[in-house]
Short mmCIF file of C-alpha atoms in Angstrom, two decimals:
data_model
loop_
_atom_site.label_atom_id
_atom_site.label_comp_id
_atom_site.label_asym_id
_atom_site.label_seq_id
_atom_site.Cartn_x
_atom_site.Cartn_y
_atom_site.Cartn_z
CA UNK A 1 6.66 10.66 15.83
CA UNK A 2 6.71 12.15 12.30
CA UNK A 3 4.32 11.51 9.88
CA UNK A 4 6.56 12.25 7.05
CA UNK A 5 8.72 9.46 5.93
CA UNK A 6 11.23 9.47 3.05
CA UNK A 7 10.66 6.52 0.78
CA UNK A 8 12.98 5.37 -2.03
CA UNK A 9 12.21 6.39 -5.51
CA UNK A 10 11.83 3.06 -7.69
CA UNK A 11 10.40 2.70 -11.15
CA UNK A 12 6.65 3.07 -11.88
CA UNK A 13 4.60 0.43 -11.48
CA UNK A 14 2.65 -0.61 -8.07
CA UNK A 15 -0.57 -2.20 -8.14
CA UNK A 16 -2.10 -1.92 -5.41
CA UNK A 17 -4.31 -3.07 -7.98
CA UNK A 18 -7.51 -3.37 -6.63
CA UNK A 19 -10.94 -2.71 -6.32
CA UNK A 20 -9.58 -0.68 -3.95
CA UNK A 21 -11.80 0.18 -1.28
CA UNK A 22 -15.09 -1.53 -2.38
CA UNK A 23 -15.67 -2.16 1.22
CA UNK A 24 -12.48 -4.41 0.82
CA UNK A 25 -10.70 -1.07 1.04
CA UNK A 26 -13.07 -0.43 3.56
CA UNK A 27 -10.87 -1.23 6.55
CA UNK A 28 -7.83 -0.03 4.87
CA UNK A 29 -9.32 3.32 4.92
CA UNK A 30 -11.33 3.39 8.15
CA UNK A 31 -8.14 4.24 9.97
CA UNK A 32 -8.20 7.09 12.48
CA UNK A 33 -4.40 7.54 11.70
CA UNK A 34 -1.63 5.13 10.68
CA UNK A 35 1.31 5.31 12.43
CA UNK A 36 4.56 5.27 10.09
CA UNK A 37 7.65 3.16 11.14
CA UNK A 38 10.89 5.22 12.14
CA UNK A 39 13.26 5.60 9.37
CA UNK A 40 15.97 3.17 8.73
CA UNK A 41 19.13 4.08 10.32
CA UNK A 42 17.59 5.37 13.74
CA UNK A 43 15.87 2.03 13.71
CA UNK A 44 18.80 -0.05 13.20
CA UNK A 45 20.33 1.91 16.12
CA UNK A 46 17.49 1.59 18.32
CA UNK A 47 17.25 -2.07 17.56
CA UNK A 48 20.90 -2.52 18.28
CA UNK A 49 20.78 -0.86 21.62
CA UNK A 50 17.95 -2.76 22.70
CA UNK A 51 19.40 -6.00 21.72
CA UNK A 52 22.80 -5.35 23.47
CA UNK A 53 20.66 -4.05 27.01
CA UNK A 54 18.85 -7.50 26.76
CA UNK A 55 22.05 -9.33 26.48
CA UNK A 56 23.67 -7.43 29.47
CA UNK A 57 20.61 -8.21 31.73
CA UNK A 58 19.50 -11.12 33.36
CA UNK A 59 16.58 -12.83 30.87
CA UNK A 60 14.33 -12.72 33.83
CA UNK A 61 14.67 -9.42 34.70
CA UNK A 62 14.74 -8.43 30.83
CA UNK A 63 11.27 -10.03 30.27
CA UNK A 64 9.67 -8.10 33.57
CA UNK A 65 11.37 -4.93 31.80
CA UNK A 66 9.75 -5.75 28.68
CA UNK A 67 6.19 -6.50 30.11
CA UNK A 68 6.25 -2.97 31.78
CA UNK A 69 6.79 -1.21 28.60
CA UNK A 70 4.13 -2.85 26.62
CA UNK A 71 0.89 -0.88 26.59
CA UNK A 72 -1.86 -3.58 27.63
CA UNK A 73 -4.04 -2.21 25.03
CA UNK A 74 -1.40 -3.44 22.44
CA UNK A 75 -1.33 -7.16 23.76
CA UNK A 76 -3.50 -9.85 22.06
CA UNK A 77 -4.55 -13.00 23.95
CA UNK A 78 -5.64 -16.25 22.32
CA UNK A 79 -9.14 -16.12 21.30
CA UNK A 80 -9.80 -12.53 22.60
CA UNK A 81 -10.54 -9.74 20.67
CA UNK A 82 -7.95 -7.05 19.88
CA UNK A 83 -8.51 -3.32 20.75
CA UNK A 84 -8.89 -0.71 18.09
CA UNK A 85 -5.80 0.90 18.86
CA UNK A 86 -3.77 -2.21 18.35
CA UNK A 87 -5.22 -2.92 14.91
CA UNK A 88 -4.73 0.57 13.72
CA UNK A 89 -0.82 0.19 14.48
CA UNK A 90 -0.87 -3.16 13.14
CA UNK A 91 -2.43 -1.94 9.92
CA UNK A 92 0.07 0.70 9.37
CA UNK A 93 2.96 -1.76 9.58
CA UNK A 94 1.08 -4.03 6.80
CA UNK A 95 0.27 -1.13 4.57
CA UNK A 96 3.80 -0.37 4.66
CA UNK A 97 4.83 -3.77 3.96
CA UNK A 98 2.09 -3.93 0.99
CA UNK A 99 3.46 -0.65 -0.43
CA UNK A 100 6.88 -2.25 -0.33
CA UNK A 101 6.12 -5.33 -1.94
CA UNK A 102 4.12 -3.46 -4.82
CA UNK A 103 7.36 -1.51 -5.13
CA UNK A 104 9.44 -4.48 -5.54
CA UNK A 105 6.82 -5.79 -8.12
CA UNK A 106 7.47 -2.50 -9.93
CA UNK A 107 10.98 -3.33 -10.01
CA UNK A 108 11.07 -6.80 -10.79
CA UNK A 109 7.75 -7.32 -12.51
CA UNK A 110 7.11 -9.71 -9.69
CA UNK A 111 6.75 -9.60 -6.13
CA UNK A 112 10.29 -10.89 -5.43
CA UNK A 113 13.46 -10.95 -7.50
CA UNK A 114 12.95 -13.88 -10.51
CA UNK A 115 14.60 -17.07 -10.16
CA UNK A 116 15.68 -16.87 -13.71
CA UNK A 117 17.42 -13.51 -13.40
CA UNK A 118 19.04 -14.27 -9.96
CA UNK A 119 19.58 -17.95 -9.54
CA UNK A 120 22.09 -17.35 -6.93
CA UNK A 121 19.24 -16.33 -4.51
CA UNK A 122 17.62 -19.34 -4.21
CA UNK A 123 18.52 -23.02 -2.98
CA UNK A 124 18.13 -26.11 -4.75
CA UNK A 125 14.54 -26.45 -3.29
CA UNK A 126 13.49 -23.21 -5.00
CA UNK A 127 13.30 -21.42 -1.86
CA UNK A 128 14.95 -17.77 -1.22
CA UNK A 129 17.91 -18.20 0.70
CA UNK A 130 16.99 -15.02 3.15
CA UNK A 131 13.32 -14.12 3.64
CA UNK A 132 11.49 -12.05 1.38
CA UNK A 133 11.29 -9.54 4.21
CA UNK A 134 15.02 -8.99 3.41
CA UNK A 135 14.34 -8.41 -0.34
CA UNK A 136 11.80 -5.79 0.41
CA UNK A 137 14.17 -3.56 2.60
CA UNK A 138 15.25 -0.93 0.09
CA UNK A 139 11.48 -0.24 -0.22
CA UNK A 140 11.28 0.32 3.34
CA UNK A 141 13.89 2.94 3.68
CA UNK A 142 16.15 0.39 4.66
CA UNK A 143 18.50 0.43 1.78
CA UNK A 144 21.74 0.47 3.96
CA UNK A 145 20.84 -2.38 5.78
CA UNK A 146 19.87 -4.23 2.92
CA UNK A 147 23.17 -3.75 1.26
CA UNK A 148 24.83 -5.21 4.30
CA UNK A 149 23.19 -8.82 3.17
CA UNK A 150 24.97 -11.43 0.93
CA UNK A 151 21.59 -12.48 -0.77
CA UNK A 152 23.50 -15.45 -2.24
CA UNK A 153 24.13 -16.87 0.88
CA UNK A 154 21.99 -18.59 3.62
CA UNK A 155 19.93 -16.59 6.10
CA UNK A 156 22.16 -18.10 8.87
CA UNK A 157 25.57 -17.66 7.09
CA UNK A 158 28.42 -16.22 9.17
CA UNK A 159 27.67 -12.95 7.21
CA UNK A 160 23.81 -12.93 7.52
CA UNK A 161 23.42 -14.20 10.74
CA UNK A 162 24.45 -11.31 12.82
CA UNK A 163 22.19 -8.71 10.66
CA UNK A 164 18.88 -10.54 12.54
CA UNK A 165 19.69 -8.14 15.39
CA UNK A 166 18.79 -5.44 13.28
CA UNK A 167 15.17 -5.88 12.52
CA UNK A 168 13.09 -2.97 11.33
CA UNK A 169 10.25 -1.83 13.23
CA UNK A 170 8.04 -2.19 10.62
CA UNK A 171 8.30 -5.97 11.44
CA UNK A 172 7.59 -5.76 14.67
CA UNK A 173 3.82 -6.34 16.07
CA UNK A 174 2.82 -4.05 19.01
CA UNK A 175 3.45 -6.62 21.77
CA UNK A 176 6.77 -7.95 20.13
CA UNK A 177 8.94 -8.08 23.29
CA UNK A 178 11.63 -5.39 23.11
CA UNK A 179 15.31 -6.71 21.73
CA UNK A 180 13.50 -9.59 19.89
CA UNK A 181 14.63 -10.51 16.51
CA UNK A 182 11.36 -12.39 15.63
CA UNK A 183 8.29 -11.28 13.68
CA UNK A 184 4.82 -12.49 13.37
CA UNK A 185 3.92 -11.18 10.11
CA UNK A 186 4.26 -14.24 7.77
CA UNK A 187 3.09 -15.26 4.48
CA UNK A 188 1.84 -18.66 3.34
CA UNK A 189 4.25 -20.40 1.22
CA UNK A 190 2.76 -22.72 -1.50
CA UNK A 191 3.47 -24.39 -4.74
CA UNK A 192 2.93 -23.95 -8.48
CA UNK A 193 0.42 -26.28 -9.86
CA UNK A 194 -2.75 -26.75 -12.18
CA UNK A 195 -5.96 -24.73 -11.37
CA UNK A 196 -9.25 -25.70 -12.27
CA UNK A 197 -8.91 -24.77 -15.81
CA UNK A 198 -5.72 -26.56 -16.27
CA UNK A 199 -3.58 -23.59 -16.38
CA UNK A 200 -0.31 -23.14 -14.30
CA UNK A 201 -1.31 -21.40 -11.06
CA UNK A 202 0.17 -20.83 -7.62
CA UNK A 203 -1.89 -22.05 -4.57
CA UNK A 204 -0.48 -18.91 -2.76
CA UNK A 205 1.04 -15.66 -3.55
CA UNK A 206 4.36 -16.86 -2.17
CA UNK A 207 4.82 -20.23 -3.87
CA UNK A 208 8.27 -22.08 -4.02
CA UNK A 209 10.16 -21.49 -7.20
CA UNK A 210 8.91 -18.80 -9.51
CA UNK A 211 7.62 -15.87 -7.69
CA UNK A 212 4.23 -14.63 -8.71
CA UNK A 213 2.96 -11.47 -10.73
CA UNK A 214 -0.03 -9.57 -10.33
CA UNK A 215 -1.51 -11.28 -13.57
CA UNK A 216 -1.46 -14.58 -11.84
CA UNK A 217 -3.89 -13.35 -8.88
CA UNK A 218 -7.14 -14.17 -11.23
CA UNK A 219 -9.40 -14.17 -8.34
CA UNK A 220 -8.77 -10.48 -7.73
CA UNK A 221 -6.09 -8.61 -5.77
CA UNK A 222 -8.92 -7.25 -3.15
CA UNK A 223 -10.11 -10.99 -2.62
CA UNK A 224 -6.66 -12.70 -1.97
CA UNK A 225 -4.44 -12.70 1.28
CA UNK A 226 -0.96 -11.32 0.94
CA UNK A 227 0.73 -11.20 4.38
CA UNK A 228 -0.80 -11.99 8.04
CA UNK A 229 -0.40 -11.47 11.55
CA UNK A 230 0.12 -14.77 13.21
CA UNK A 231 0.02 -15.46 16.68
CA UNK A 232 3.18 -14.93 19.02
CA UNK A 233 4.03 -18.63 19.27
CA UNK A 234 4.24 -18.34 15.29
CA UNK A 235 6.83 -15.48 15.23
CA UNK A 236 10.21 -16.29 13.40
CA UNK A 237 13.46 -14.87 12.87
CA UNK A 238 12.57 -12.10 10.46
CA UNK A 239 15.50 -12.98 8.15
CA UNK A 240 14.70 -16.53 7.92
CA UNK A 241 12.79 -17.87 4.58
CA UNK A 242 9.72 -20.05 4.34
CA UNK A 243 6.24 -19.42 5.36
CA UNK A 244 2.97 -20.75 7.05
CA UNK A 245 1.83 -23.88 5.44
CA UNK A 246 -1.66 -23.56 3.45
CA UNK A 247 -2.79 -26.87 4.14
CA UNK A 248 -4.66 -26.00 7.35
CA UNK A 249 -4.38 -22.32 7.50
CA UNK A 250 -6.38 -22.19 10.70
CA UNK A 251 -3.99 -24.14 12.81
CA UNK A 252 -1.13 -21.75 11.24
CA UNK A 253 -2.28 -18.83 13.02
CA UNK A 254 -1.20 -20.25 16.40
CA UNK A 255 -2.19 -18.43 19.45
CA UNK A 256 -3.64 -15.49 17.69
CA UNK A 257 -6.58 -13.55 18.97
CA UNK A 258 -10.29 -13.65 17.61
CA UNK A 259 -9.08 -11.68 14.82
CA UNK A 260 -6.35 -12.14 12.23
CA UNK A 261 -4.86 -8.79 10.63
CA UNK A 262 -4.31 -9.38 6.89
CA UNK A 263 -2.78 -7.34 4.00
CA UNK A 264 -4.73 -8.07 0.86
CA UNK A 265 -2.98 -8.05 -2.68
CA UNK A 266 -4.34 -4.85 -3.54
CA UNK A 267 -2.55 -3.02 -0.64
CA UNK A 268 -5.68 -2.91 1.72
CA UNK A 269 -6.05 -4.45 5.31
CA UNK A 270 -8.79 -6.25 7.05
CA UNK A 271 -9.23 -7.94 10.32
CA UNK A 272 -10.97 -11.22 9.62
CA UNK A 273 -12.62 -13.66 12.08
CA UNK A 274 -10.12 -16.46 12.67
CA UNK A 275 -12.86 -18.88 13.17
CA UNK A 276 -14.38 -19.01 9.59
CA UNK A 277 -14.51 -22.19 7.91
CA UNK A 278 -11.18 -23.44 6.98
CA UNK A 279 -12.22 -24.07 3.25
CA UNK A 280 -13.13 -20.10 3.18
CA UNK A 281 -9.68 -19.38 4.49
CA UNK A 282 -8.13 -21.53 1.87
CA UNK A 283 -10.16 -19.56 -0.85
CA UNK A 284 -9.00 -16.10 0.49
CA UNK A 285 -5.15 -17.36 0.31
CA UNK A 286 -5.27 -19.15 -3.02
CA UNK A 287 -4.91 -16.41 -5.83
CA UNK A 288 -6.36 -18.73 -8.49
CA UNK A 289 -8.61 -21.04 -7.84
CA UNK A 290 -11.70 -19.20 -8.83
CA UNK A 291 -13.47 -19.30 -5.61
CA UNK A 292 -14.05 -15.47 -4.78
CA UNK A 293 -15.23 -14.82 -1.31
CA UNK A 294 -17.49 -12.17 -0.03
CA UNK A 295 -15.64 -11.02 2.99
CA UNK A 296 -18.18 -8.76 4.72
CA UNK A 297 -19.66 -11.38 7.02
CA UNK A 298 -15.86 -12.34 8.10
CA UNK A 299 -14.45 -8.91 8.46
CA UNK A 300 -14.27 -7.22 11.97
CA UNK A 301 -14.45 -3.57 12.26
CA UNK A 302 -12.13 -1.68 13.93
CA UNK A 303 -13.14 2.14 14.13
CA UNK A 304 -14.34 5.10 15.83
CA UNK A 305 -15.17 7.07 12.62
CA UNK A 306 -18.69 7.81 11.32
CA UNK A 307 -19.95 6.10 8.01
CA UNK A 308 -19.74 9.57 6.15
CA UNK A 309 -15.86 9.89 7.20
CA UNK A 310 -15.47 6.14 6.29
CA UNK A 311 -17.04 6.89 2.83
CA UNK A 312 -14.80 9.76 2.03
CA UNK A 313 -11.85 7.83 3.01
CA UNK A 314 -12.83 5.04 1.08
CA UNK A 315 -13.26 7.09 -1.95
CA UNK A 316 -9.74 8.60 -1.66
CA UNK A 317 -8.13 5.32 -1.28
CA UNK A 318 -10.16 3.74 -4.26
CA UNK A 319 -8.80 6.69 -6.25
CA UNK A 320 -5.33 6.13 -5.09
CA UNK A 321 -5.30 2.37 -5.70
CA UNK A 322 -6.72 2.80 -9.23
CA UNK A 323 -3.64 5.29 -9.98
CA UNK A 324 -1.38 2.43 -9.02
CA UNK A 325 -3.33 0.03 -11.22
CA UNK A 326 -3.06 2.16 -13.98
CA UNK A 327 0.97 2.52 -13.12
CA UNK A 328 1.28 -1.38 -13.17
CA UNK A 329 -0.18 -1.51 -16.59
CA UNK A 330 1.37 1.37 -18.10
CA UNK A 331 4.29 1.90 -15.84
CA UNK A 332 3.43 5.33 -15.37
CA UNK A 333 0.72 7.17 -13.64
CA UNK A 334 -1.85 8.69 -16.07
CA UNK A 335 -1.76 9.93 -18.87
CA UNK A 336 0.36 7.50 -20.47
CA UNK A 337 2.02 8.03 -23.94
CA UNK A 338 -0.89 6.15 -25.75
CA UNK A 339 -3.62 8.40 -23.93
CA UNK A 340 -2.05 11.61 -25.35
CA UNK A 341 -2.69 13.17 -28.82
CA UNK A 342 0.15 15.37 -30.28
CA UNK A 343 1.77 15.34 -26.85
CA UNK A 344 -1.47 16.37 -24.95
CA UNK A 345 -4.42 14.92 -23.23
CA UNK A 346 -7.93 14.67 -24.68
CA UNK A 347 -9.53 13.75 -21.30
CA UNK A 348 -8.84 13.84 -17.75
CA UNK A 349 -6.55 11.14 -15.90
CA UNK A 350 -9.94 10.51 -14.02
CA UNK A 351 -11.28 9.13 -17.01
CA UNK A 352 -8.43 6.92 -17.82
CA UNK A 353 -8.77 5.55 -14.27
CA UNK A 354 -12.18 4.26 -14.92
CA UNK A 355 -11.13 0.72 -16.18
CA UNK A 356 -9.53 0.36 -12.69
CA UNK A 357 -12.38 1.17 -10.59
CA UNK A 358 -14.66 -1.21 -12.03
CA UNK A 359 -15.66 1.38 -14.76
CA UNK A 360 -14.77 -0.25 -17.87
CA UNK A 361 -18.03 0.03 -19.48
CA UNK A 362 -18.41 3.74 -19.00
CA UNK A 363 -14.98 4.09 -20.21
CA UNK A 364 -15.55 2.34 -23.44
CA UNK A 365 -18.31 4.91 -24.21
CA UNK A 366 -15.56 7.56 -24.64
CA UNK A 367 -14.17 8.27 -27.92
CA UNK A 368 -10.37 8.89 -26.95
CA UNK A 369 -9.44 10.48 -30.27
CA UNK A 370 -11.73 13.33 -29.35
CA UNK A 371 -11.50 16.18 -27.08
CA UNK A 372 -13.34 16.22 -23.89
CA UNK A 373 -15.75 18.70 -24.92
CA UNK A 374 -16.56 17.21 -28.41
CA UNK A 375 -20.42 16.46 -28.74
CA UNK A 376 -20.24 12.92 -28.02
CA UNK A 377 -17.65 13.16 -24.98
CA UNK A 378 -19.24 15.89 -23.52
CA UNK A 379 -22.76 13.93 -23.14
CA UNK A 380 -20.82 11.86 -20.70
CA UNK A 381 -20.17 14.38 -18.20
CA UNK A 382 -23.41 13.61 -16.52
CA UNK A 383 -22.48 10.16 -16.08
CA UNK A 384 -19.76 11.14 -13.27
CA UNK A 385 -19.17 8.26 -11.10
CA UNK A 386 -20.01 8.89 -7.47
CA UNK A 387 -16.47 8.19 -6.39
CA UNK A 388 -15.54 11.72 -7.81
CA UNK A 389 -18.15 13.59 -5.98
CA UNK A 390 -16.80 15.32 -2.44
CA UNK A 391 -19.19 17.45 -0.77
CA UNK A 392 -20.89 20.11 -2.78
CA UNK A 393 -19.57 20.98 -6.20
CA UNK A 394 -21.08 23.26 -8.81
CA UNK A 395 -23.23 21.76 -11.61
CA UNK A 396 -23.69 17.90 -12.00
CA UNK A 397 -20.51 16.18 -13.43
CA UNK A 398 -18.34 18.66 -11.55
CA UNK A 399 -15.42 17.50 -9.13
CA UNK A 400 -13.22 18.97 -6.44
CA UNK A 401 -10.62 16.18 -6.87
CA UNK A 402 -7.69 17.48 -8.51
CA UNK A 403 -3.71 17.28 -8.95
CA UNK A 404 -1.32 20.35 -9.14
CA UNK A 405 -0.01 20.75 -12.53
CA UNK A 406 2.38 22.75 -14.40
CA UNK A 407 6.10 23.23 -14.27
CA UNK A 408 8.12 21.16 -11.27
CA UNK A 409 4.92 19.29 -10.21
CA UNK A 410 4.35 15.53 -10.57
CA UNK A 411 1.76 16.64 -13.38
CA UNK A 412 4.14 19.03 -15.51
CA UNK A 413 2.17 18.24 -18.99
CA UNK A 414 2.89 15.44 -21.51
CA UNK A 415 3.34 12.00 -20.04
CA UNK A 416 2.54 11.10 -16.41
CA UNK A 417 5.51 10.48 -13.69
CA UNK A 418 7.00 7.26 -13.04
CA UNK A 419 7.67 6.32 -9.38
CA UNK A 420 11.19 6.53 -9.68
CA UNK A 421 10.65 10.35 -10.87
CA UNK A 422 9.38 11.03 -7.03
CA UNK A 423 13.21 11.55 -6.01
CA UNK A 424 12.18 13.56 -2.66
CA UNK A 425 9.92 10.27 -1.53
CA UNK A 426 6.49 9.06 -2.33
CA UNK A 427 5.50 10.28 1.35
CA UNK A 428 6.85 13.65 0.84
CA UNK A 429 5.02 14.42 -2.29
CA UNK A 430 1.25 15.23 -2.81
CA UNK A 431 -0.35 13.13 -5.43
CA UNK A 432 -3.80 14.79 -5.38
CA UNK A 433 -5.99 16.95 -3.25
CA UNK A 434 -9.93 17.97 -2.81
CA UNK A 435 -10.09 21.54 -3.67
CA UNK A 436 -12.86 24.08 -2.64
CA UNK A 437 -16.00 23.92 -4.13
CA UNK A 438 -15.70 26.87 -6.46
CA UNK A 439 -12.64 25.18 -8.03
CA UNK A 440 -14.83 22.25 -9.19
CA UNK A 441 -14.49 21.33 -13.04
CA UNK A 442 -15.81 19.10 -15.32
CA UNK A 443 -14.42 15.62 -14.10
CA UNK A 444 -13.47 14.74 -17.78
CA UNK A 445 -11.87 17.99 -18.46
CA UNK A 446 -8.03 17.79 -18.52
CA UNK A 447 -7.82 20.71 -15.83
CA UNK A 448 -6.01 20.73 -12.59
CA UNK A 449 -4.73 23.10 -10.07
CA UNK A 450 -2.16 25.63 -11.53
CA UNK A 451 1.23 25.47 -9.40
CA UNK A 452 2.37 28.64 -8.20
CA UNK A 453 5.35 28.37 -5.92
CA UNK A 454 5.17 31.72 -4.18
CA UNK A 455 1.38 31.05 -3.39
CA UNK A 456 0.51 27.47 -4.01
CA UNK A 457 -2.63 27.54 -1.50
CA UNK A 458 -4.32 30.17 -3.45
CA UNK A 459 -4.85 27.57 -6.25
CA UNK A 460 -7.25 25.55 -3.73
CA UNK A 461 -9.91 28.22 -3.54
CA UNK A 462 -11.45 29.28 -0.25
CA UNK A 463 -11.34 26.04 1.93
CA UNK A 464 -13.98 25.64 4.77
CA UNK A 465 -11.70 23.23 6.72
CA UNK A 466 -8.52 24.04 8.69
CA UNK A 467 -6.57 21.50 6.64
CA UNK A 468 -6.14 20.67 2.84
CA UNK A 469 -7.50 17.04 2.38
CA UNK A 470 -4.56 15.43 0.45
CA UNK A 471 -3.31 12.12 -0.69
CA UNK A 472 0.38 11.77 -0.93
CA UNK A 473 1.96 9.39 -3.43
CA UNK A 474 2.73 6.61 -0.99
CA UNK A 475 -1.07 6.23 -0.81
CA UNK A 476 -1.46 7.90 2.67
CA UNK A 477 -3.95 10.29 3.30
CA UNK A 478 -3.07 13.45 5.19
CA UNK A 479 -4.66 16.62 6.38
CA UNK A 480 -2.13 19.65 5.56
CA UNK A 481 -2.74 22.72 7.27
CA UNK A 482 -3.94 25.58 5.40
CA UNK A 483 -1.55 27.74 7.34
CA UNK A 484 1.23 25.86 6.05
CA UNK A 485 4.26 28.18 5.12
CA UNK A 486 4.17 28.68 1.15
CA UNK A 487 7.73 27.26 0.81
CA UNK A 488 6.64 24.14 2.70
CA UNK A 489 3.49 23.39 0.54
CA UNK A 490 5.52 24.05 -2.49
CA UNK A 491 8.22 21.52 -1.14
CA UNK A 492 5.30 18.84 -0.76
CA UNK A 493 4.09 19.46 -4.20
CA UNK A 494 7.55 19.51 -6.01
CA UNK A 495 8.57 15.66 -6.35
CA UNK A 496 12.27 16.45 -7.03
CA UNK A 497 13.27 19.78 -5.39
CA UNK A 498 15.58 18.06 -2.99
CA UNK A 499 13.64 19.72 -0.23
CA UNK A 500 12.05 17.28 2.19
CA UNK A 501 10.05 18.72 4.66
CA UNK A 502 10.07 17.94 8.62
CA UNK A 503 6.72 18.91 9.60
CA UNK A 504 4.59 16.60 10.91
CA UNK A 505 1.56 15.95 8.97
CA UNK A 506 -1.48 14.18 10.70
CA UNK A 507 -3.46 11.57 8.89
CA UNK A 508 -6.75 13.27 7.29
CA UNK A 509 -9.93 12.72 9.36
CA UNK A 510 -13.03 14.07 7.46
CA UNK A 511 -15.45 16.37 9.33
#
């Protein structure tokens, strides 16, 4: 399966807001390789053919055939642990769903379209007429399927009901029967009420009526459950609205295994022990109750990576999520207009990400109206956060983490890009890379790698690894072969040249 996938270009906000990968993100990163879902049209065709073949065969024979095609490693059994292979695949699906929800938030300024702007999408009870899964289709490379729905009609209307046969692969669990139109990826449906401070607050991220915004998640996006994979008995038609009930969350998981894969609101994933105290589950589901849970003792780790490898991936994910948090606030990646002086940055984007990675105190020490090497700001170079340290660098305070800069790159100078500017697809465009040690720069200096379309790899310096560690603009972490053709690498750097490469890129695995 190709690891590159064309994602739609959407306006710039994201949130993957997070404290990303503060062990929270720990698991999201800890992946030996996330698989991406098939592209929209081929998925629809595959689903149609699967459904039709299922209809033509006797149900008993069909079920037998399905059982034979599912790898036993991918099957969950009630109360039993799942395999690392299965978790990795589920995590990849959850990640794509999380990205799509944040893209939706970017467009709608809430995770789903608002009742005020689209009252026709809601019924008299404040529930969407079709599932939230339908509403995020455009952000899953499924715009043609999305356009077939009548969002102002019920999910089971004559126009919408037949479309249930076209469930995208991203909504299938690894052991979902072939031809099934049901999904186990569920959200908790809650209500609006009052929190402990007497302010209006949702009991889950998906309450009836008004959809939530990131600002409603006061407990922290890295501390709040957004989507879960429930047991097979809790699967529902993917187009059907509604969700699990938050009164007794443990019971809502159904015949699930010992671990429950979850997507947190910051875009990270975990596998939580199912049998944790129900009150803790409620705290994890409620975004605004003031009860922040330390989830380390409840987390099941599925990985074969070594601690050092995990640490590198965790750093990269924390940084990319800080980018998304920044874009949530300023509607574009750094630098925003307010962080420019006469159209140019005084300080690196790395400095402006500090408030979004728990480094607000350090950020406040900078004089934003002075250049990076002013006497005051220069003294702060030695305070470089450990998150920017990758392998060996030259002097203290120097980092190898850089973007490509210059004409036709995502960072040509001036204000940073918006998501909608990445028209080649965010999964096809390089966000930032780890360059060779001799290319390290002071982390506060607004300097990155100059882009030369004829020889783009030259800017990276003398790499000692066979791959270029790169984070794509969809948040995925890829290892790009050092010997990749110059034209292909240039295409990956340019966000809007109209050339989407078909080269398979493998997830980056630190050495």
